[in-house]
PDB file of C-alpha atoms and ligand atoms in Angstrom:
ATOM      1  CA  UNK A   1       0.000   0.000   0.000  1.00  0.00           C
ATOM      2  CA  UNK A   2       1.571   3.327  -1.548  1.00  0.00           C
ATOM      3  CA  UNK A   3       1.539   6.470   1.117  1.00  0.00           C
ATOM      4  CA  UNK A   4      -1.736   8.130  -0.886  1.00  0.00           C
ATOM      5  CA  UNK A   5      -3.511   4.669  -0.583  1.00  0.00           C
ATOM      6  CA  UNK A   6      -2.449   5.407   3.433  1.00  0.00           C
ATOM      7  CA  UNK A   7      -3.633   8.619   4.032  1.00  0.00           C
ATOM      8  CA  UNK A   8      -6.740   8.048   1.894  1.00  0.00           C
ATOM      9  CA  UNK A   9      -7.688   5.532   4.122  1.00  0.00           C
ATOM     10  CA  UNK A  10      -6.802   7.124   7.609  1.00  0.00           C
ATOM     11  CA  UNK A  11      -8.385  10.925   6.105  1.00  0.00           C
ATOM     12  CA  UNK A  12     -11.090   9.791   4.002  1.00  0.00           C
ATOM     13  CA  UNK A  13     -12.473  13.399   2.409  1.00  0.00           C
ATOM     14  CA  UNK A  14     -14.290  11.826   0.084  1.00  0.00           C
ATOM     15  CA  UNK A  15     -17.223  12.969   1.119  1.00  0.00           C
ATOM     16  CA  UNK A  16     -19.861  16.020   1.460  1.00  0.00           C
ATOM     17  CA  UNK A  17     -18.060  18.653   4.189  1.00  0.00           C
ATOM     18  CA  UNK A  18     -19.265  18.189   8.041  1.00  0.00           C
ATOM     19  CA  UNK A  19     -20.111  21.275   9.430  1.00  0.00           C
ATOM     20  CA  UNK A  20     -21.070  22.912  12.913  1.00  0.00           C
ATOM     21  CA  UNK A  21     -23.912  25.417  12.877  1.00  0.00           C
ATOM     22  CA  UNK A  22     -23.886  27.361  15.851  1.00  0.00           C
ATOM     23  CA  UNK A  23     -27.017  30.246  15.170  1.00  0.00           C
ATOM     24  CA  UNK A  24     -25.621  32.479  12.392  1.00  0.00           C
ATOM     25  CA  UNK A  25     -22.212  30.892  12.964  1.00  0.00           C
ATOM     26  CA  UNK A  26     -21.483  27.765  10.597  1.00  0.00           C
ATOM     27  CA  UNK A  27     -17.791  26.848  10.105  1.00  0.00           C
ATOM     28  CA  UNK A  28     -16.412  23.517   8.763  1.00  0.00           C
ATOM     29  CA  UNK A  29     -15.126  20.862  11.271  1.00  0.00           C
ATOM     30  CA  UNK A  30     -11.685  20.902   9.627  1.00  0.00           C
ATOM     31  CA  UNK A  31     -11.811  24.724  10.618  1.00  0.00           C
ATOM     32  CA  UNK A  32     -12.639  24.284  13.816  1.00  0.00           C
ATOM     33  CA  UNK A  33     -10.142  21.987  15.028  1.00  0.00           C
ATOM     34  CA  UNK A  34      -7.590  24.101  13.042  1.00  0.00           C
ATOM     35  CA  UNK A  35      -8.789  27.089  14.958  1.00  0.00           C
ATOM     36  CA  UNK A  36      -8.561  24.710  18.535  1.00  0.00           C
ATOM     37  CA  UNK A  37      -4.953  23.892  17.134  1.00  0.00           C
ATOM     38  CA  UNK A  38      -4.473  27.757  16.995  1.00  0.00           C
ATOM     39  CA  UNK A  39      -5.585  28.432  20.109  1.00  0.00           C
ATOM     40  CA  UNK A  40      -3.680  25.067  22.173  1.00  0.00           C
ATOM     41  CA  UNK A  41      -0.414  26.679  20.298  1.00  0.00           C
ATOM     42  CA  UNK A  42      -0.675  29.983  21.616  1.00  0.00           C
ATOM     43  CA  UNK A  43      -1.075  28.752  24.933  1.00  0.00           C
ATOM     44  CA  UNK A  44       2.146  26.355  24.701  1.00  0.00           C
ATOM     45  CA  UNK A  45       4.378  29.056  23.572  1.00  0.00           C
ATOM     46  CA  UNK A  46       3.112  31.189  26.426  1.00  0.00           C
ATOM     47  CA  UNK A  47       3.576  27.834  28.985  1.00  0.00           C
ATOM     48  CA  UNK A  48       6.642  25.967  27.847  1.00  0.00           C
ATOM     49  CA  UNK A  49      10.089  27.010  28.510  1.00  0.00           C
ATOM     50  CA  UNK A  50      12.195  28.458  25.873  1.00  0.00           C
ATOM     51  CA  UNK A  51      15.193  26.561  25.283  1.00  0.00           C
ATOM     52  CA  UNK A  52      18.636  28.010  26.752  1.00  0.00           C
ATOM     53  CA  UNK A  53      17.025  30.457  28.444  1.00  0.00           C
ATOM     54  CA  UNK A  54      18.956  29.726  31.519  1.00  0.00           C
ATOM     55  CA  UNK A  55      22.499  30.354  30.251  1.00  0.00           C
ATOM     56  CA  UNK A  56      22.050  33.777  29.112  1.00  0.00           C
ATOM     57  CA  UNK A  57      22.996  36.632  31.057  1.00  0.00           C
ATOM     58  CA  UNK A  58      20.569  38.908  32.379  1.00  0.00           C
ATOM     59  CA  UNK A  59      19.873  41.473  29.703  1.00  0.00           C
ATOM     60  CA  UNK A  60      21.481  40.253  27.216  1.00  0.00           C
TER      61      UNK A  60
ATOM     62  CA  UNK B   1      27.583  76.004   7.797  1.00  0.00           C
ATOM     63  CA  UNK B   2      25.612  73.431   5.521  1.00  0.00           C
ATOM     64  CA  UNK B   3      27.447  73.240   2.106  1.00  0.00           C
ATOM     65  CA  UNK B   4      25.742  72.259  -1.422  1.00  0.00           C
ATOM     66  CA  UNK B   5      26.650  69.034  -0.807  1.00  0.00           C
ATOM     67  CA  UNK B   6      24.826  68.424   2.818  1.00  0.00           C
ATOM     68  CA  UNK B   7      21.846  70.003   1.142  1.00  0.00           C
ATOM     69  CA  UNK B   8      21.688  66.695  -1.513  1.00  0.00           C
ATOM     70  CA  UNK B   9      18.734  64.550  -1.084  1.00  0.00           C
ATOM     71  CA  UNK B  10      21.189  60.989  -1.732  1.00  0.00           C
ATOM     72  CA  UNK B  11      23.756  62.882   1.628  1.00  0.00           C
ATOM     73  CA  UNK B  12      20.297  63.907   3.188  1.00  0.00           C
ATOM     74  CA  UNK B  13      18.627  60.502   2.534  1.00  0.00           C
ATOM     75  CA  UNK B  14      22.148  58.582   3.721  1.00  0.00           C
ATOM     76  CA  UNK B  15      22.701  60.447   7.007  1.00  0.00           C
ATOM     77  CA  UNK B  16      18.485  59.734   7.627  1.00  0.00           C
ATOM     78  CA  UNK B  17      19.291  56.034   7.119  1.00  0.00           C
ATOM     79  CA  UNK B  18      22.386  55.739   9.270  1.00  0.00           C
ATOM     80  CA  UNK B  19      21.336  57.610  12.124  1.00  0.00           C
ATOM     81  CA  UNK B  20      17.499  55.775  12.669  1.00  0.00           C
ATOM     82  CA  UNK B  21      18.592  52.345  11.531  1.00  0.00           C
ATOM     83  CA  UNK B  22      22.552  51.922  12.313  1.00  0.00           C
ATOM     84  CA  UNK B  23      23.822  48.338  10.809  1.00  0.00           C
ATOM     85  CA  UNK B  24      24.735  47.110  14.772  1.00  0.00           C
ATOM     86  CA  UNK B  25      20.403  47.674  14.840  1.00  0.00           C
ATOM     87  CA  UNK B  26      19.735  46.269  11.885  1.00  0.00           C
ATOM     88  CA  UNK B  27      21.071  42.855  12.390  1.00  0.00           C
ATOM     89  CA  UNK B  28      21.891  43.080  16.218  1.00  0.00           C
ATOM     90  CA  UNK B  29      23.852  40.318  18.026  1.00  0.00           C
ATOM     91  CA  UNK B  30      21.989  39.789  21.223  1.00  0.00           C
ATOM     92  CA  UNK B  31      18.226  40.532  22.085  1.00  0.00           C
ATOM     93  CA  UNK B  32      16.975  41.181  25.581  1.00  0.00           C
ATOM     94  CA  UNK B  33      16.263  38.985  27.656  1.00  0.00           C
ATOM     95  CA  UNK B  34      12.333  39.155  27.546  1.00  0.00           C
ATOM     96  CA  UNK B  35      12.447  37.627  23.766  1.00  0.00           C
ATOM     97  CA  UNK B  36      13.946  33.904  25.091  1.00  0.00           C
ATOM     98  CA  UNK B  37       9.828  33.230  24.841  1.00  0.00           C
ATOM     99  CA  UNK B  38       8.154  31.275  22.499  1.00  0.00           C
ATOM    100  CA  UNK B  39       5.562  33.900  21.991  1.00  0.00           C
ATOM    101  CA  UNK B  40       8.280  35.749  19.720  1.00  0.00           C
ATOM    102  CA  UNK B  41       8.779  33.198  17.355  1.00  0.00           C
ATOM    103  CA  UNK B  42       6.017  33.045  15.461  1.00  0.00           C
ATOM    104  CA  UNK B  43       6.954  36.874  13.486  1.00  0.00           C
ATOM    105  CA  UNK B  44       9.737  34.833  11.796  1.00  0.00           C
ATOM    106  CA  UNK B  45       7.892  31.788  11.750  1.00  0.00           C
ATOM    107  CA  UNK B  46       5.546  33.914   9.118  1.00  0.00           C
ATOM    108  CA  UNK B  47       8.385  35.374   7.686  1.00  0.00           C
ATOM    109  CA  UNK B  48       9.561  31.632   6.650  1.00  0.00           C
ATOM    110  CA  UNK B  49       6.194  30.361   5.623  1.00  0.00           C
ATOM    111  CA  UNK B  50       5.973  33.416   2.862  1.00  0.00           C
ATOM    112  CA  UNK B  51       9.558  32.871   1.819  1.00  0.00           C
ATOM    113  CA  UNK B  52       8.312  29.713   0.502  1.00  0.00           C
ATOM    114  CA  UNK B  53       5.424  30.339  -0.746  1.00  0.00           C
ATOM    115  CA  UNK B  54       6.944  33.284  -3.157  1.00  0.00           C
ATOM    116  CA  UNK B  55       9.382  30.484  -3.737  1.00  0.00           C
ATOM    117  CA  UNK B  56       7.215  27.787  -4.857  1.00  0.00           C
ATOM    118  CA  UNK B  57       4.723  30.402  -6.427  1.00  0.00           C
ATOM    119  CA  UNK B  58       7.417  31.724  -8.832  1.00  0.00           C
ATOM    120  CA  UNK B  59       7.917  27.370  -9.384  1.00  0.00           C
ATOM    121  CA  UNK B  60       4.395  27.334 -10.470  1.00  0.00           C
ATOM    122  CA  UNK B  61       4.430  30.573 -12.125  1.00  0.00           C
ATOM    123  CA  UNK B  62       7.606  29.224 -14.402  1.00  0.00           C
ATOM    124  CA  UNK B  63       5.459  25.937 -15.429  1.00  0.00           C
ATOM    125  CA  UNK B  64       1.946  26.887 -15.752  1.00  0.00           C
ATOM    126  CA  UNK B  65      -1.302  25.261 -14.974  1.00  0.00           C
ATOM    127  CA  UNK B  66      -1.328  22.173 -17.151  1.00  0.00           C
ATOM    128  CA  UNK B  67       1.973  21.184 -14.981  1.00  0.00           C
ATOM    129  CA  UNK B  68       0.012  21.580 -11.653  1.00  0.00           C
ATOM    130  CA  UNK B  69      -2.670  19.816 -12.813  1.00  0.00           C
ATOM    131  CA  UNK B  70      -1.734  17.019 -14.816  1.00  0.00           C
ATOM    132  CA  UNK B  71       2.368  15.945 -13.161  1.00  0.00           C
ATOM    133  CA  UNK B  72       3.112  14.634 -10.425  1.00  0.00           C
ATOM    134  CA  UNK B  73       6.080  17.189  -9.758  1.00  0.00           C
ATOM    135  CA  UNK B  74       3.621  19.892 -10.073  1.00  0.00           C
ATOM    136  CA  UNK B  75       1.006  18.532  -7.692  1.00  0.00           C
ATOM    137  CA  UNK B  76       3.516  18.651  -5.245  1.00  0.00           C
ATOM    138  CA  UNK B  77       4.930  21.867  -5.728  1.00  0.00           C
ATOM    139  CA  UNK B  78       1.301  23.271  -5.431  1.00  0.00           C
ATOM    140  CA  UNK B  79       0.932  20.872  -2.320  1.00  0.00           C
ATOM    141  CA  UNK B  80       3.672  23.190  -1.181  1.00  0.00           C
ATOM    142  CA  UNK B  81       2.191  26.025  -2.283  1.00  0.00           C
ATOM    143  CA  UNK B  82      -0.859  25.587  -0.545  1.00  0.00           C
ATOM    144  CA  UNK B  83       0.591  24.036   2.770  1.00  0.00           C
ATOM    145  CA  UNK B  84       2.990  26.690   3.620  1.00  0.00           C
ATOM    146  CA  UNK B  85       0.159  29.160   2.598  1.00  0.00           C
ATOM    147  CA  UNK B  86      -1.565  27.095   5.771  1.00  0.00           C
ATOM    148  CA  UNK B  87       1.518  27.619   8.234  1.00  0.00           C
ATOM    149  CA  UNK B  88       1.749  31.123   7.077  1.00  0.00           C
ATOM    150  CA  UNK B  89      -1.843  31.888   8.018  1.00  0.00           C
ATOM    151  CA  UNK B  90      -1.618  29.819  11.131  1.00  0.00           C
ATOM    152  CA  UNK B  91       1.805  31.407  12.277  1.00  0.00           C
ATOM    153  CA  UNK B  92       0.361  34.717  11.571  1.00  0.00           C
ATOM    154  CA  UNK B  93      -2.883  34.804  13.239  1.00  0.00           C
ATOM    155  CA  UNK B  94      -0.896  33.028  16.652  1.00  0.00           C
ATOM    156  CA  UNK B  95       1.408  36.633  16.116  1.00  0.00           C
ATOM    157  CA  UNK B  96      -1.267  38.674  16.171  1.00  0.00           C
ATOM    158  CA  UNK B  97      -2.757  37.356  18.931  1.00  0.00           C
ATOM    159  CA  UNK B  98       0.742  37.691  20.657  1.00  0.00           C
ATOM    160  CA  UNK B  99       1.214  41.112  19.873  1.00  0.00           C
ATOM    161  CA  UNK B 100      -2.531  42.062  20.921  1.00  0.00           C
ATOM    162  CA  UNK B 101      -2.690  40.927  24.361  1.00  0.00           C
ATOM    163  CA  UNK B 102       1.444  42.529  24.879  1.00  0.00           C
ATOM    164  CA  UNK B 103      -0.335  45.583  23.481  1.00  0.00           C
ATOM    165  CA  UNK B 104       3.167  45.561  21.126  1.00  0.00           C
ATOM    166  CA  UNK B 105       2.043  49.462  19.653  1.00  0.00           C
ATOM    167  CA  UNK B 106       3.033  50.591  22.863  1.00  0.00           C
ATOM    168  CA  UNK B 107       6.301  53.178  22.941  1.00  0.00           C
ATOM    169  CA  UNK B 108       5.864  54.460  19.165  1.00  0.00           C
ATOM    170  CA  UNK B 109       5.244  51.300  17.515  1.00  0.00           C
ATOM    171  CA  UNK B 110       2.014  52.125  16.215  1.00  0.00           C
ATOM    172  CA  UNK B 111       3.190  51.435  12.381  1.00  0.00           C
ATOM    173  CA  UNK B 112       4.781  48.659  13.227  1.00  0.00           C
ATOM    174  CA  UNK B 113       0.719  46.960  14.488  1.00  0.00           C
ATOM    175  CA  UNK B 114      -1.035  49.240  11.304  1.00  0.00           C
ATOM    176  CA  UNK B 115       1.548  47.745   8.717  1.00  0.00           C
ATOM    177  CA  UNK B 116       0.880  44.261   9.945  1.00  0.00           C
ATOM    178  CA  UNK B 117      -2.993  44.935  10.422  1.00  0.00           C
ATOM    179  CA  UNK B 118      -2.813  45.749   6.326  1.00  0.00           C
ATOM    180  CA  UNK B 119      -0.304  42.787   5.611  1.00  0.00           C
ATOM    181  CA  UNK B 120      -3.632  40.918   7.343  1.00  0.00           C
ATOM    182  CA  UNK B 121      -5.713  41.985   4.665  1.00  0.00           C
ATOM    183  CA  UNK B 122      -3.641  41.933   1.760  1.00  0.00           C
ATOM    184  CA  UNK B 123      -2.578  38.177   2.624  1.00  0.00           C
ATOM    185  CA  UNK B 124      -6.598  37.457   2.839  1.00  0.00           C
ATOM    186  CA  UNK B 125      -6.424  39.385  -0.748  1.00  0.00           C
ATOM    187  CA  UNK B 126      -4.007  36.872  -2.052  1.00  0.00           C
ATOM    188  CA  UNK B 127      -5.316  33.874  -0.172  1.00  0.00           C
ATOM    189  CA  UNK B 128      -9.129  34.661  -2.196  1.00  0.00           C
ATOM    190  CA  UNK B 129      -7.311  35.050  -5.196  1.00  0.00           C
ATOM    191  CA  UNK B 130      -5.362  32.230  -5.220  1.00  0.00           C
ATOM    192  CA  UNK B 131      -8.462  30.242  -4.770  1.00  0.00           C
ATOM    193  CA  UNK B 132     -10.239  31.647  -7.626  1.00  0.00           C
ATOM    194  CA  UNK B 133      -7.120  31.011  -9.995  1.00  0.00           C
ATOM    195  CA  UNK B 134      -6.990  27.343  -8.876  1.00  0.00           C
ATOM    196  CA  UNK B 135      -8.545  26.731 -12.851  1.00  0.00           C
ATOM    197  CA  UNK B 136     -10.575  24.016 -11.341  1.00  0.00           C
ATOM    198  CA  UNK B 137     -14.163  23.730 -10.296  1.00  0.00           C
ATOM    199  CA  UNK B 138     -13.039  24.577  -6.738  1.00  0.00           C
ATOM    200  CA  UNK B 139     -12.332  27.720  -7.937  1.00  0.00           C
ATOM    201  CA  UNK B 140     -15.239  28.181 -10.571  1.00  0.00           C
ATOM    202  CA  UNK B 141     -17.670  27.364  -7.547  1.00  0.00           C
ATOM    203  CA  UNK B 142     -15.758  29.890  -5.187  1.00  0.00           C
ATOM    204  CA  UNK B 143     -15.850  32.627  -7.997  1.00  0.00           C
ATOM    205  CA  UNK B 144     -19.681  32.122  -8.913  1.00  0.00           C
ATOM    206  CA  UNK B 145     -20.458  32.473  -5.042  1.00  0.00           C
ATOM    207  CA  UNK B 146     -18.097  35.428  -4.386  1.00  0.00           C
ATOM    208  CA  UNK B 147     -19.432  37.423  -7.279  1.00  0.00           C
ATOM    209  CA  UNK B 148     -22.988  37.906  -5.576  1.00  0.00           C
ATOM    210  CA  UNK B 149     -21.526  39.359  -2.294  1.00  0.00           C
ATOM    211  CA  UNK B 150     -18.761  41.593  -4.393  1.00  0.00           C
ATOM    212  CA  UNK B 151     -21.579  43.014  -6.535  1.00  0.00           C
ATOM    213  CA  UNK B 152     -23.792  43.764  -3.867  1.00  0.00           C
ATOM    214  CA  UNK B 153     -21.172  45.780  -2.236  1.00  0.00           C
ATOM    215  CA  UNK B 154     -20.389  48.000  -5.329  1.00  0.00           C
ATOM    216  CA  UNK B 155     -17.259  46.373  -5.775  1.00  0.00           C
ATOM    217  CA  UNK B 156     -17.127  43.920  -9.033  1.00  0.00           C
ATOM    218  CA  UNK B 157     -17.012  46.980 -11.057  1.00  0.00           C
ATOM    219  CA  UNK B 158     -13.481  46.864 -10.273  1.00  0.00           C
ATOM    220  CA  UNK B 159     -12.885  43.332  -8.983  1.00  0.00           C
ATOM    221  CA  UNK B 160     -14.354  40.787 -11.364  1.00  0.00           C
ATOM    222  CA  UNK B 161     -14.023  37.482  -9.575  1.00  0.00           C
ATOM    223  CA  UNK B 162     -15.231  35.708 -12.409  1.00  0.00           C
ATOM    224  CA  UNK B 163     -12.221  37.514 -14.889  1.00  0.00           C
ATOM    225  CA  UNK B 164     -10.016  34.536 -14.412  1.00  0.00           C
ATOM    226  CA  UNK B 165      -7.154  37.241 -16.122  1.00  0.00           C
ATOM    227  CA  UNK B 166      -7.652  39.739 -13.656  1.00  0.00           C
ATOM    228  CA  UNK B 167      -7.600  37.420 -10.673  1.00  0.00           C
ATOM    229  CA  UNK B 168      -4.267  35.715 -11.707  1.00  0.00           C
ATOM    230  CA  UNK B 169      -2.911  38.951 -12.279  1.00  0.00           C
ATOM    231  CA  UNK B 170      -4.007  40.384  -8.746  1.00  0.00           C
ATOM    232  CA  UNK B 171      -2.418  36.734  -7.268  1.00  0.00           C
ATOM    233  CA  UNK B 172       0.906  37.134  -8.795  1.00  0.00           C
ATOM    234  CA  UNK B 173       1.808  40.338  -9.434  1.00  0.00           C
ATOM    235  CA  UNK B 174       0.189  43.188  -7.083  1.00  0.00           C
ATOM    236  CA  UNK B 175      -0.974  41.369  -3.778  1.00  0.00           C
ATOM    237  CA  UNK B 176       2.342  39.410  -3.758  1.00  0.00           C
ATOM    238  CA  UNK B 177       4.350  43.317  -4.265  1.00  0.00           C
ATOM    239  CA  UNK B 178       2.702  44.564  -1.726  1.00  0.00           C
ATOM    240  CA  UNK B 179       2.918  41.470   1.005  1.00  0.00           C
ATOM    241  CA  UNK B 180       6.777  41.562   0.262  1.00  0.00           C
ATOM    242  CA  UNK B 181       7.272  45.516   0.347  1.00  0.00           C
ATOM    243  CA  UNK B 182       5.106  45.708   3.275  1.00  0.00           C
ATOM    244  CA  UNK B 183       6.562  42.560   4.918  1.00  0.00           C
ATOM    245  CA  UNK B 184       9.994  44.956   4.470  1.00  0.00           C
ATOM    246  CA  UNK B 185       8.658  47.977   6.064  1.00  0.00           C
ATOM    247  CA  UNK B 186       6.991  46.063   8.915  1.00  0.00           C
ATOM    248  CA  UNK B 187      10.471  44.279  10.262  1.00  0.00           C
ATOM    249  CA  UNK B 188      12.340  47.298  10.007  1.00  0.00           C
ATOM    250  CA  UNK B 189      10.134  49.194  11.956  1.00  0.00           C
ATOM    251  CA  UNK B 190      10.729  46.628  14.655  1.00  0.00           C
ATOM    252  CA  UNK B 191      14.681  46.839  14.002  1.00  0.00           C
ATOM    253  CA  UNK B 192      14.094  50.607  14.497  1.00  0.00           C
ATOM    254  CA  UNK B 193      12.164  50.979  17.594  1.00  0.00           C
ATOM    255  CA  UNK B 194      13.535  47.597  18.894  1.00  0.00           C
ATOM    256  CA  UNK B 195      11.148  44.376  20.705  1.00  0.00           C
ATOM    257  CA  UNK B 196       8.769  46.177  22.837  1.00  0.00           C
ATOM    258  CA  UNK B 197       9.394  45.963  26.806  1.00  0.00           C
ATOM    259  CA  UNK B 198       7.095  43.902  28.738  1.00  0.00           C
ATOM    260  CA  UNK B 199       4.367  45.932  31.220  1.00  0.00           C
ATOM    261  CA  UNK B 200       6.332  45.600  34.289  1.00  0.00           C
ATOM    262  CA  UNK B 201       9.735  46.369  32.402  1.00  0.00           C
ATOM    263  CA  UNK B 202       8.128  49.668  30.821  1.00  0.00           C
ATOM    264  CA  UNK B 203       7.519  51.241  34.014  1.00  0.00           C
TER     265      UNK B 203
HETATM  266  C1  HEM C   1       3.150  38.808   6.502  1.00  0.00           C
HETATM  267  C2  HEM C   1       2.790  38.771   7.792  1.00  0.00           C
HETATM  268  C3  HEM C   1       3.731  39.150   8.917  1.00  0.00           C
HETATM  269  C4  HEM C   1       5.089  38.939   9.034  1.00  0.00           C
HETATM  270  C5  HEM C   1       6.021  38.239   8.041  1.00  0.00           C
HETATM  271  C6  HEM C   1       5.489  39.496  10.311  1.00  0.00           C
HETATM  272  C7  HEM C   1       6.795  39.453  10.808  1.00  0.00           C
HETATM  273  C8  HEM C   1       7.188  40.002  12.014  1.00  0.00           C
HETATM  274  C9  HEM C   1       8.488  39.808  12.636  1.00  0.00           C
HETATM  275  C10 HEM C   1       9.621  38.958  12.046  1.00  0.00           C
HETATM  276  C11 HEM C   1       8.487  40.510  13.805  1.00  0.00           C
HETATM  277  C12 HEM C   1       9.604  40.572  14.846  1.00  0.00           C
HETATM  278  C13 HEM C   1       9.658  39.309  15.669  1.00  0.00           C
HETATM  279  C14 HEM C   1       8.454  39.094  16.572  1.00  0.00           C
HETATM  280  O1  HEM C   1       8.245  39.878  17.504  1.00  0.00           O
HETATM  281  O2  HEM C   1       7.718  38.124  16.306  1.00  0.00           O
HETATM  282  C15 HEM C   1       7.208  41.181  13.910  1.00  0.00           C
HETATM  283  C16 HEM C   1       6.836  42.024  14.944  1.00  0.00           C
HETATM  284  C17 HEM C   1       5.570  42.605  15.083  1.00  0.00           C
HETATM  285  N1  HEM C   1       4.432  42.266  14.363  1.00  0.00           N
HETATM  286 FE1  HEM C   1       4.413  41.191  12.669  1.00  0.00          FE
HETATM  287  N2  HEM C   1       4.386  40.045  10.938  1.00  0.00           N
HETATM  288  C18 HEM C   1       3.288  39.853  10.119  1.00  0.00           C
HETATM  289  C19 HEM C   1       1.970  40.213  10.398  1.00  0.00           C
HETATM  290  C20 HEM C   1       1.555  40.926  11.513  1.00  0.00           C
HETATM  291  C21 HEM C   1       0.183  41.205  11.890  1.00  0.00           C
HETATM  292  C22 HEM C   1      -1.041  40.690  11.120  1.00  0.00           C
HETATM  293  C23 HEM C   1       0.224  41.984  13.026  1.00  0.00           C
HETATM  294  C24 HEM C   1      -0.912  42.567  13.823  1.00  0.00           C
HETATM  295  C25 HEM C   1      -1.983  43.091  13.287  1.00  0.00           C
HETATM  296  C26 HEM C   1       1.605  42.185  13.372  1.00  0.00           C
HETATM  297  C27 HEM C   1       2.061  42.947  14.444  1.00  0.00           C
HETATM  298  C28 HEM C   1       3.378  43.034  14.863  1.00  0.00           C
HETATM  299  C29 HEM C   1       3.858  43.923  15.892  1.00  0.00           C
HETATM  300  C30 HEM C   1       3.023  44.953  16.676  1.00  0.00           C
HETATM  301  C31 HEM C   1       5.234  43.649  16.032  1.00  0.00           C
HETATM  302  C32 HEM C   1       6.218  44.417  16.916  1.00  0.00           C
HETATM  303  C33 HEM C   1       6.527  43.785  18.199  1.00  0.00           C
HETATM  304  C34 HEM C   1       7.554  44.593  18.928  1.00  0.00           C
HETATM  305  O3  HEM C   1       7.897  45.736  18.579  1.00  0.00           O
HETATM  306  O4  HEM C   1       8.030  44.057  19.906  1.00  0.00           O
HETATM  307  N3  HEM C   1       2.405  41.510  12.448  1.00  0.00           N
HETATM  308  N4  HEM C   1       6.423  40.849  12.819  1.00  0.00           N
END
């Protein structure tokens, strides 16, 4: 099985587009979880330490 | 006593240049210690993300549509097109959120937030257009439905989304000048006035 065949199989988008309708809001699942991806990255690079942050000297 | 030649624009212009944005500010060697955040990365992060898509545009620019649609070489160079077109847009909107809530206009820096609120609108520019120059019935269906709203407004007297012509044109040549030239003016207005303090530093 090829890499396409693969990720055909595991994403299958062969299909009419799910949506969430939300009042006047409708956005497209895909969209939604990119926009949940959005927001769980901001809040990492506000969280996680930056590398090699220790070894510098204050302000430099 | 100012001679002829300290009145030239090019000495004028020069001595401008070097005073506001010395070479040791342009490209400095250390940053303070406030930027060692992850929050800062994502400027650059954007910065990378258009660098290849102006890289792989002018790829797909050099071969044409029947090579994006029909080889396999081209479907992957508009694959990478279209994904760091995705990064971009993600990096970007994760920047703007940064710089919103560090209120990064503070000290001066207004230009610095306008520039990047217009590079926000001309990258939503080239992102429509690129969709409607697809030459595909993704973007024949996109066109048809964006031509209802854009006439109601006034607007497809000058902006035909259905002129397949005009929209390439718009996707190549003007919205990609004015992302790049813009891009320019926005990072050296933060070389200029330098990262923005935190709250607690500023005071
Ligand atoms: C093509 C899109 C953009 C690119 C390539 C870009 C690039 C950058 C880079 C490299 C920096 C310096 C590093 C950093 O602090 O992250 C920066 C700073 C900044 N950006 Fe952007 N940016 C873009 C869009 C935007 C947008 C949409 C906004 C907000 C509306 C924005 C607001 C700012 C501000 C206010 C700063 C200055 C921060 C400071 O002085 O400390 N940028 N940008």
């Amino acid at each position: 099985m090829g890499l396409t065949e693969f990720f055909g199989a595991v994403f299958n988008l062969d299909h009419v587009g799910k949506y969430i309708h939300w009042g006047f809001i409708q956005l497209s699942v895909s969209n939604a979880i990119l926009i949940a991806l959005m927001i769980v990255t901001f809040i990492s690079a506000l969280l996680l330490p930056f590398p090699g942050k220790r070894n510098r000297k204050e302000g430099k | 006593m100012t001679t002829e030649i300290d009145r030239q624009w090019t000495t004028r212009l020069r001595k401008t240049v070097v005073e506001k944005l010395p070479p040791e500010k342009l490209l400095p060697d250390t940053q303070p210690a406030y930027v060692a955040s992850w929050i800062y990365v994502f400027g650059v992060t954007t910065l990378a993300a258009l660098a290849i898509v102006i890289a792989t545009g002018c790829v797909l620019a050099m071969k044409g549509p029947l090579w994006w649609h029909l080889s396999s070489t081209g479907h992957f160079v508009n694959s990478l097109h279209l994904w760091s077109v995705e990064i971009f847009f993600f990096a970007m909107v994760i920047h703007l959120w940064g710089k919103y809530f560090m209120a990064a206009w503070r000290g001066g820096r207004q230009l610095t937030w306008v520039t990047g609120v217009v590079l926000f609108l001309t990258s939503i520019g080239a992102g429509f257009t690129g969709y409607v120059s697809q030459t595909n019935y993704d973007s024949q269906w996109i066109s048809t439905q964006a031509k209802d709203g854009i006439n109601a407004t006034g607007g497809g007297a000058f902006f035909n989304v259905l002129n397949l012509g005009q929209m390439l044109m718009w996707h190549i040549v003007l919205l990609p000048l004015a992302a790049v030239a813009l891009t320019a003016v926005h990072v050296i207005y933060v070389r200029i006035k330098g990262v923005v303090p935190p709250f607690e530093e500023e005071k």
